[in-house]
């Protein structure tokens, strides 16, 4: 048993989409979240820049004595998973991409047409294709970057015709041309537009990596004997810029839960 918190991080709000399913399935676990809201989005930045940010945040979470780090960001996973694992070998580092790739391998067949959407960096890395094709080389996969989604979501422009038009701009032709039937939300911000996607493309089967990772976290905590046996303290949400949107989004995601949260501003540039 280990009652220390689990550390999550993302470039901003996106990683929060992993937190609600985690709280539902592992209510004893406590969370420390870091959203790099001052430097979001990561998805159009260079791999070197992203690596520098990710090292800084992982070191910060380790200082907070977390028992596990969850990289709740596809872009960081695609660019620096190995680097972080080499630098911080003392604790398990979990990612969203592998569990989602496993899910695709389990539910798709050679007739499926799989679409991956994500940031420019994630799509360029072809990380989903590589993992899926390792196990199922026959699966047909197509991918496209949707770089305007993250800035709109960070601005809270979600239930809005601007978001719907942006979705159609990136996805109408992609879905029609490749006859996509299964879509992977390859960015942790995208579950926040899940309702828009379901309304615009009702027949799509959607795989949400933010939910898939929770099963894997559970398995690893159990296997490593790191599960908490009782909740100790509050969940804490740090942001490099504690913006109104960040606080509003946390309140919105957790409004129906009984969980108490604490907010902290943390300026990474002073470390
Ligand atoms: N939420 C992130 C991801 O999963 C990053 C988005 C961004 O900052 O561009 O890729």
mmCIF file of C-alpha atoms and ligand atoms in Angstrom:
data_model
loop_
_atom_site.group_PDB
_atom_site.id
_atom_site.type_symbol
_atom_site.label_atom_id
_atom_site.label_comp_id
_atom_site.label_asym_id
_atom_site.label_seq_id
_atom_site.Cartn_x
_atom_site.Cartn_y
_atom_site.Cartn_z
ATOM 1 C CA UNK A 1 0.000 0.000 0.000
ATOM 2 C CA UNK A 2 1.175 3.527 -0.748
ATOM 3 C CA UNK A 3 -0.911 6.596 0.052
ATOM 4 C CA UNK A 4 1.301 9.103 -1.758
ATOM 5 C CA UNK A 5 -0.378 10.975 -4.653
ATOM 6 C CA UNK A 6 -0.192 10.186 -8.376
ATOM 7 C CA UNK A 7 1.308 13.014 -10.470
ATOM 8 C CA UNK A 8 -0.385 13.940 -13.756
ATOM 9 C CA UNK A 9 0.738 16.562 -16.238
ATOM 10 C CA UNK A 10 -0.258 18.094 -19.526
ATOM 11 C CA UNK A 11 0.378 21.284 -21.480
ATOM 12 C CA UNK A 12 -2.862 22.680 -20.037
ATOM 13 C CA UNK A 13 -6.392 21.498 -19.404
ATOM 14 C CA UNK A 14 -6.300 18.347 -21.516
ATOM 15 C CA UNK A 15 -4.926 15.933 -18.929
ATOM 16 C CA UNK A 16 -7.902 16.725 -16.699
ATOM 17 C CA UNK A 17 -9.910 14.391 -18.939
ATOM 18 C CA UNK A 18 -8.001 11.440 -17.396
ATOM 19 C CA UNK A 19 -8.754 12.560 -13.850
ATOM 20 C CA UNK A 20 -12.547 12.136 -13.692
ATOM 21 C CA UNK A 21 -12.457 8.455 -14.824
ATOM 22 C CA UNK A 22 -9.544 7.803 -12.459
ATOM 23 C CA UNK A 23 -11.409 9.272 -9.496
ATOM 24 C CA UNK A 24 -14.430 7.142 -10.316
ATOM 25 C CA UNK A 25 -12.507 3.885 -10.519
ATOM 26 C CA UNK A 26 -9.870 4.532 -7.798
ATOM 27 C CA UNK A 27 -11.500 6.828 -5.222
ATOM 28 C CA UNK A 28 -8.748 6.290 -2.618
ATOM 29 C CA UNK A 29 -6.089 7.783 -4.867
ATOM 30 C CA UNK A 30 -4.997 11.397 -4.456
ATOM 31 C CA UNK A 31 -3.856 13.457 -7.424
ATOM 32 C CA UNK A 32 -1.364 16.207 -8.033
ATOM 33 C CA UNK A 33 -1.998 17.731 -11.443
ATOM 34 C CA UNK A 34 0.226 20.166 -13.304
ATOM 35 C CA UNK A 35 -1.146 22.086 -16.298
ATOM 36 C CA UNK A 36 1.456 24.155 -18.122
ATOM 37 C CA UNK A 37 -1.145 26.783 -18.997
ATOM 38 C CA UNK A 38 1.459 29.546 -19.396
ATOM 39 C CA UNK A 39 3.185 27.692 -22.259
ATOM 40 C CA UNK A 40 0.307 25.816 -23.916
ATOM 41 C CA UNK A 41 -0.078 24.636 -26.678
ATOM 42 C CA UNK A 42 2.843 22.203 -27.013
ATOM 43 C CA UNK A 43 1.582 20.555 -30.180
ATOM 44 C CA UNK A 44 3.186 22.961 -32.650
ATOM 45 C CA UNK A 45 6.488 23.430 -30.739
ATOM 46 C CA UNK A 46 9.806 21.720 -31.470
ATOM 47 C CA UNK A 47 10.642 18.393 -29.786
ATOM 48 C CA UNK A 48 13.627 20.013 -27.984
ATOM 49 C CA UNK A 49 11.431 22.695 -26.449
ATOM 50 C CA UNK A 50 8.800 20.145 -25.373
ATOM 51 C CA UNK A 51 11.510 17.916 -23.866
ATOM 52 C CA UNK A 52 12.826 20.833 -21.774
ATOM 53 C CA UNK A 53 9.322 21.614 -20.449
ATOM 54 C CA UNK A 54 8.553 17.964 -19.691
ATOM 55 C CA UNK A 55 11.810 17.418 -17.742
ATOM 56 C CA UNK A 56 11.090 20.476 -15.631
ATOM 57 C CA UNK A 57 7.528 19.385 -14.793
ATOM 58 C CA UNK A 58 8.472 15.754 -14.066
ATOM 59 C CA UNK A 59 11.197 16.975 -11.674
ATOM 60 C CA UNK A 60 8.640 19.253 -9.988
ATOM 61 C CA UNK A 61 6.186 16.359 -9.515
ATOM 62 C CA UNK A 62 8.937 14.158 -8.087
ATOM 63 C CA UNK A 63 9.741 16.921 -5.568
ATOM 64 C CA UNK A 64 6.081 16.647 -4.490
ATOM 65 C CA UNK A 65 6.776 12.973 -3.631
ATOM 66 C CA UNK A 66 4.442 11.345 -6.159
ATOM 67 C CA UNK A 67 4.476 7.531 -6.451
ATOM 68 C CA UNK A 68 3.772 7.463 -10.210
ATOM 69 C CA UNK A 69 3.790 9.970 -13.072
ATOM 70 C CA UNK A 70 1.101 9.926 -15.743
ATOM 71 C CA UNK A 71 2.059 11.829 -18.894
ATOM 72 C CA UNK A 72 -1.493 12.904 -19.681
ATOM 73 C CA UNK A 73 -0.354 14.363 -22.996
ATOM 74 C CA UNK A 74 0.110 12.577 -26.324
ATOM 75 C CA UNK A 75 2.486 15.258 -27.594
ATOM 76 C CA UNK A 76 4.897 14.808 -24.671
ATOM 77 C CA UNK A 77 4.647 11.015 -24.947
ATOM 78 C CA UNK A 78 5.374 11.123 -28.674
ATOM 79 C CA UNK A 79 8.486 13.277 -28.191
ATOM 80 C CA UNK A 80 10.070 12.395 -24.865
ATOM 81 C CA UNK A 81 8.780 9.270 -23.153
ATOM 82 C CA UNK A 82 12.145 7.493 -23.383
ATOM 83 C CA UNK A 83 14.014 10.593 -22.215
ATOM 84 C CA UNK A 84 11.794 10.893 -19.118
ATOM 85 C CA UNK A 85 12.043 7.171 -18.345
ATOM 86 C CA UNK A 86 15.854 7.385 -18.530
ATOM 87 C CA UNK A 87 16.062 10.508 -16.364
ATOM 88 C CA UNK A 88 13.564 9.367 -13.744
ATOM 89 C CA UNK A 89 13.914 5.569 -13.454
ATOM 90 C CA UNK A 90 12.856 5.589 -9.790
ATOM 91 C CA UNK A 91 9.084 5.534 -10.450
ATOM 92 C CA UNK A 92 6.591 4.176 -12.999
ATOM 93 C CA UNK A 93 5.759 6.561 -15.864
ATOM 94 C CA UNK A 94 2.422 5.921 -17.556
ATOM 95 C CA UNK A 95 1.217 7.160 -20.942
ATOM 96 C CA UNK A 96 -2.109 7.419 -22.764
ATOM 97 C CA UNK A 97 -0.981 6.210 -26.199
ATOM 98 C CA UNK A 98 -0.160 2.549 -25.478
ATOM 99 C CA UNK A 99 -3.493 1.626 -23.812
ATOM 100 C CA UNK A 100 -5.423 3.280 -26.658
ATOM 101 C CA UNK A 101 -3.338 1.424 -29.261
ATOM 102 C CA UNK A 102 -4.100 -1.839 -27.428
ATOM 103 C CA UNK A 103 -7.808 -1.040 -27.512
ATOM 104 C CA UNK A 104 -7.684 -0.435 -31.280
ATOM 105 C CA UNK A 105 -5.903 -3.766 -31.782
ATOM 106 C CA UNK A 106 -8.618 -5.475 -29.730
ATOM 107 C CA UNK A 107 -11.698 -3.980 -31.411
ATOM 108 C CA UNK A 108 -10.721 -3.439 -35.072
ATOM 109 C CA UNK A 109 -10.364 -5.787 -38.018
ATOM 110 C CA UNK A 110 -8.925 -5.425 -41.522
ATOM 111 C CA UNK A 111 -12.187 -3.892 -42.779
ATOM 112 C CA UNK A 112 -12.039 -1.067 -40.211
ATOM 113 C CA UNK A 113 -10.854 2.346 -41.323
ATOM 114 C CA UNK A 114 -9.130 3.912 -38.322
ATOM 115 C CA UNK A 115 -8.648 7.676 -38.016
ATOM 116 C CA UNK A 116 -6.200 9.271 -35.585
ATOM 117 C CA UNK A 117 -6.533 12.975 -34.794
ATOM 118 C CA UNK A 118 -3.984 14.880 -32.725
ATOM 119 C CA UNK A 119 -1.544 17.760 -32.606
ATOM 120 C CA UNK A 120 0.974 18.342 -35.415
ATOM 121 C CA UNK A 121 3.780 16.851 -33.330
ATOM 122 C CA UNK A 122 1.827 13.703 -32.402
ATOM 123 C CA UNK A 123 0.610 13.100 -35.952
ATOM 124 C CA UNK A 124 4.074 13.672 -37.435
ATOM 125 C CA UNK A 125 5.613 11.191 -34.972
ATOM 126 C CA UNK A 126 3.319 8.364 -36.232
ATOM 127 C CA UNK A 127 3.496 6.924 -32.716
ATOM 128 C CA UNK A 128 -0.025 5.430 -32.851
ATOM 129 C CA UNK A 129 0.635 3.781 -36.215
ATOM 130 C CA UNK A 130 3.912 2.279 -34.946
ATOM 131 C CA UNK A 131 2.348 0.760 -31.818
ATOM 132 C CA UNK A 132 -0.755 -0.539 -33.584
ATOM 133 C CA UNK A 133 1.183 -1.987 -36.526
ATOM 134 C CA UNK A 134 3.595 -3.792 -34.190
ATOM 135 C CA UNK A 135 0.684 -6.057 -33.212
ATOM 136 C CA UNK A 136 -1.716 -5.723 -36.139
ATOM 137 C CA UNK A 137 0.184 -4.750 -39.336
ATOM 138 C CA UNK A 138 -2.903 -5.363 -41.467
ATOM 139 C CA UNK A 139 -4.973 -2.534 -39.915
ATOM 140 C CA UNK A 140 -5.655 0.534 -42.075
ATOM 141 C CA UNK A 141 -4.794 3.753 -40.255
ATOM 142 C CA UNK A 142 -5.097 7.357 -41.435
ATOM 143 C CA UNK A 143 -4.219 10.435 -39.445
ATOM 144 C CA UNK A 144 -4.673 14.169 -39.535
ATOM 145 C CA UNK A 145 -3.547 17.061 -37.328
ATOM 146 C CA UNK A 146 -6.156 19.458 -35.935
ATOM 147 C CA UNK A 147 -3.970 22.259 -34.509
ATOM 148 C CA UNK A 148 -6.733 24.793 -33.814
ATOM 149 C CA UNK A 149 -8.670 22.521 -31.432
ATOM 150 C CA UNK A 150 -6.395 23.008 -28.398
ATOM 151 C CA UNK A 151 -6.326 26.849 -28.385
ATOM 152 C CA UNK A 152 -10.132 26.931 -28.747
ATOM 153 C CA UNK A 153 -10.626 24.410 -25.936
ATOM 154 C CA UNK A 154 -8.173 26.295 -23.685
ATOM 155 C CA UNK A 155 -10.297 29.407 -24.355
ATOM 156 C CA UNK A 156 -13.453 27.519 -23.372
ATOM 157 C CA UNK A 157 -14.901 27.785 -26.908
ATOM 158 C CA UNK A 158 -16.596 24.381 -26.897
ATOM 159 C CA UNK A 159 -20.400 24.393 -27.035
ATOM 160 C CA UNK A 160 -20.265 26.851 -29.835
ATOM 161 C CA UNK A 161 -20.675 27.030 -33.607
ATOM 162 C CA UNK A 162 -17.052 28.185 -33.979
ATOM 163 C CA UNK A 163 -15.938 24.830 -32.566
ATOM 164 C CA UNK A 164 -18.387 22.919 -34.766
ATOM 165 C CA UNK A 165 -17.129 24.732 -37.877
ATOM 166 C CA UNK A 166 -13.521 24.056 -36.897
ATOM 167 C CA UNK A 167 -14.283 20.359 -36.425
ATOM 168 C CA UNK A 168 -15.915 20.228 -39.861
ATOM 169 C CA UNK A 169 -13.007 22.134 -41.412
ATOM 170 C CA UNK A 170 -10.472 19.527 -40.290
ATOM 171 C CA UNK A 171 -12.580 16.412 -40.334
ATOM 172 C CA UNK A 172 -15.387 16.378 -42.943
ATOM 173 C CA UNK A 173 -13.141 15.532 -45.904
ATOM 174 C CA UNK A 174 -10.880 13.291 -43.827
ATOM 175 C CA UNK A 175 -13.787 11.148 -42.654
ATOM 176 C CA UNK A 176 -15.504 11.077 -46.033
ATOM 177 C CA UNK A 177 -12.384 10.403 -48.125
ATOM 178 C CA UNK A 178 -11.021 7.570 -45.974
ATOM 179 C CA UNK A 179 -14.473 6.312 -44.881
ATOM 180 C CA UNK A 180 -13.304 6.472 -41.267
ATOM 181 C CA UNK A 181 -15.440 4.328 -38.932
ATOM 182 C CA UNK A 182 -13.254 4.342 -35.790
ATOM 183 C CA UNK A 183 -11.707 7.547 -34.443
ATOM 184 C CA UNK A 184 -8.943 7.838 -31.835
ATOM 185 C CA UNK A 185 -8.846 11.091 -29.869
ATOM 186 C CA UNK A 186 -5.042 11.379 -29.998
ATOM 187 C CA UNK A 187 -4.888 14.465 -27.786
ATOM 188 C CA UNK A 188 -6.112 14.584 -24.203
ATOM 189 C CA UNK A 189 -7.904 17.878 -24.850
ATOM 190 C CA UNK A 190 -10.245 16.268 -27.392
ATOM 191 C CA UNK A 191 -12.560 14.398 -24.965
ATOM 192 C CA UNK A 192 -13.730 17.911 -24.039
ATOM 193 C CA UNK A 193 -15.286 18.114 -27.535
ATOM 194 C CA UNK A 194 -16.609 14.542 -27.480
ATOM 195 C CA UNK A 195 -20.240 15.706 -27.463
ATOM 196 C CA UNK A 196 -19.631 17.898 -30.536
ATOM 197 C CA UNK A 197 -17.953 14.987 -32.357
ATOM 198 C CA UNK A 198 -20.778 12.563 -31.493
ATOM 199 C CA UNK A 199 -23.394 15.057 -32.644
ATOM 200 C CA UNK A 200 -21.637 15.876 -35.941
ATOM 201 C CA UNK A 201 -20.551 12.276 -36.752
ATOM 202 C CA UNK A 202 -23.107 10.062 -34.933
ATOM 203 C CA UNK A 203 -22.039 6.787 -36.546
ATOM 204 C CA UNK A 204 -18.340 7.036 -35.594
ATOM 205 C CA UNK A 205 -16.948 4.638 -32.990
ATOM 206 C CA UNK A 206 -14.756 6.820 -30.771
ATOM 207 C CA UNK A 207 -11.791 5.577 -28.701
ATOM 208 C CA UNK A 208 -10.912 7.862 -25.796
ATOM 209 C CA UNK A 209 -7.319 7.287 -24.560
ATOM 210 C CA UNK A 210 -8.022 9.315 -21.400
ATOM 211 C CA UNK A 211 -10.365 6.522 -20.268
ATOM 212 C CA UNK A 212 -8.242 3.638 -21.532
ATOM 213 C CA UNK A 213 -5.203 4.727 -19.472
ATOM 214 C CA UNK A 214 -7.136 4.372 -16.212
ATOM 215 C CA UNK A 215 -7.333 0.548 -16.519
ATOM 216 C CA UNK A 216 -3.591 0.441 -17.077
ATOM 217 C CA UNK A 217 -2.864 2.724 -14.091
ATOM 218 C CA UNK A 218 -4.976 0.427 -11.914
ATOM 219 C CA UNK A 219 -3.111 -2.677 -13.133
ATOM 220 C CA UNK A 220 0.336 -1.165 -12.518
ATOM 221 C CA UNK A 221 -0.545 0.211 -9.062
ATOM 222 C CA UNK A 222 -1.874 -3.207 -8.106
ATOM 223 C CA UNK A 223 1.086 -5.087 -9.529
ATOM 224 C CA UNK A 224 3.640 -2.767 -7.859
ATOM 225 C CA UNK A 225 1.640 -2.793 -4.584
ATOM 226 C CA UNK A 226 1.207 0.969 -4.797
ATOM 227 C CA UNK A 227 -2.582 1.195 -4.395
ATOM 228 C CA UNK A 228 -3.759 3.639 -1.697
ATOM 229 C CA UNK A 229 -5.891 2.144 1.061
ATOM 230 C CA UNK A 230 -7.559 5.456 2.021
ATOM 231 C CA UNK A 231 -7.726 9.015 0.666
ATOM 232 C CA UNK A 232 -5.081 11.200 2.307
ATOM 233 C CA UNK A 233 -5.443 14.981 1.776
ATOM 234 C CA UNK A 234 -6.989 16.953 -1.079
ATOM 235 C CA UNK A 235 -6.397 16.707 -4.789
ATOM 236 C CA UNK A 236 -4.086 19.560 -5.807
ATOM 237 C CA UNK A 237 -4.104 21.292 -9.180
ATOM 238 C CA UNK A 238 -1.087 23.360 -10.096
ATOM 239 C CA UNK A 239 -0.889 25.593 -13.141
ATOM 240 C CA UNK A 240 1.971 27.688 -14.475
ATOM 241 C CA UNK A 241 -0.695 30.356 -15.066
ATOM 242 C CA UNK A 242 -3.686 29.916 -12.809
ATOM 243 C CA UNK A 243 -6.125 31.278 -15.360
ATOM 244 C CA UNK A 244 -9.870 31.663 -14.967
ATOM 245 C CA UNK A 245 -10.412 29.038 -17.683
ATOM 246 C CA UNK A 246 -8.322 26.474 -15.839
ATOM 247 C CA UNK A 247 -10.241 26.941 -12.583
ATOM 248 C CA UNK A 248 -13.598 27.012 -14.414
ATOM 249 C CA UNK A 249 -12.807 23.831 -16.299
ATOM 250 C CA UNK A 250 -11.797 22.006 -13.122
ATOM 251 C CA UNK A 251 -14.990 23.137 -11.426
ATOM 252 C CA UNK A 252 -16.998 22.058 -14.458
ATOM 253 C CA UNK A 253 -15.369 18.619 -14.683
ATOM 254 C CA UNK A 254 -15.761 17.967 -10.965
ATOM 255 C CA UNK A 255 -19.031 19.774 -10.242
ATOM 256 C CA UNK A 256 -20.924 16.562 -9.589
ATOM 257 C CA UNK A 257 -18.279 14.965 -7.399
ATOM 258 C CA UNK A 258 -17.756 15.287 -3.697
ATOM 259 C CA UNK A 259 -13.995 15.727 -4.133
ATOM 260 C CA UNK A 260 -12.308 18.721 -2.587
ATOM 261 C CA UNK A 261 -9.657 20.422 -4.653
ATOM 262 C CA UNK A 262 -6.928 22.936 -3.915
ATOM 263 C CA UNK A 263 -5.472 25.306 -6.524
ATOM 264 C CA UNK A 264 -1.883 26.515 -6.603
ATOM 265 C CA UNK A 265 -0.048 28.825 -8.918
ATOM 266 C CA UNK A 266 3.484 27.684 -9.680
ATOM 267 C CA UNK A 267 5.886 29.702 -11.786
ATOM 268 C CA UNK A 268 8.218 27.249 -13.522
ATOM 269 C CA UNK A 269 10.464 30.042 -14.760
ATOM 270 C CA UNK A 270 11.672 30.653 -11.198
ATOM 271 C CA UNK A 271 12.978 27.080 -10.699
HETATM 272 N N1 LIG B 1 -3.182 17.624 -24.561
HETATM 273 C C1 LIG B 1 -2.007 17.448 -25.281
HETATM 274 C C2 LIG B 1 -1.911 16.182 -26.078
HETATM 275 O O1 LIG B 1 -2.479 15.196 -25.669
HETATM 276 C C3 LIG B 1 -1.264 18.618 -25.847
HETATM 277 C C4 LIG B 1 -1.985 19.650 -26.602
HETATM 278 C C5 LIG B 1 -1.106 20.832 -26.942
HETATM 279 O O2 LIG B 1 -0.597 21.467 -26.019
HETATM 280 O O3 LIG B 1 -0.936 21.131 -28.129
HETATM 281 O O4 LIG B 1 -1.252 16.113 -27.085
#
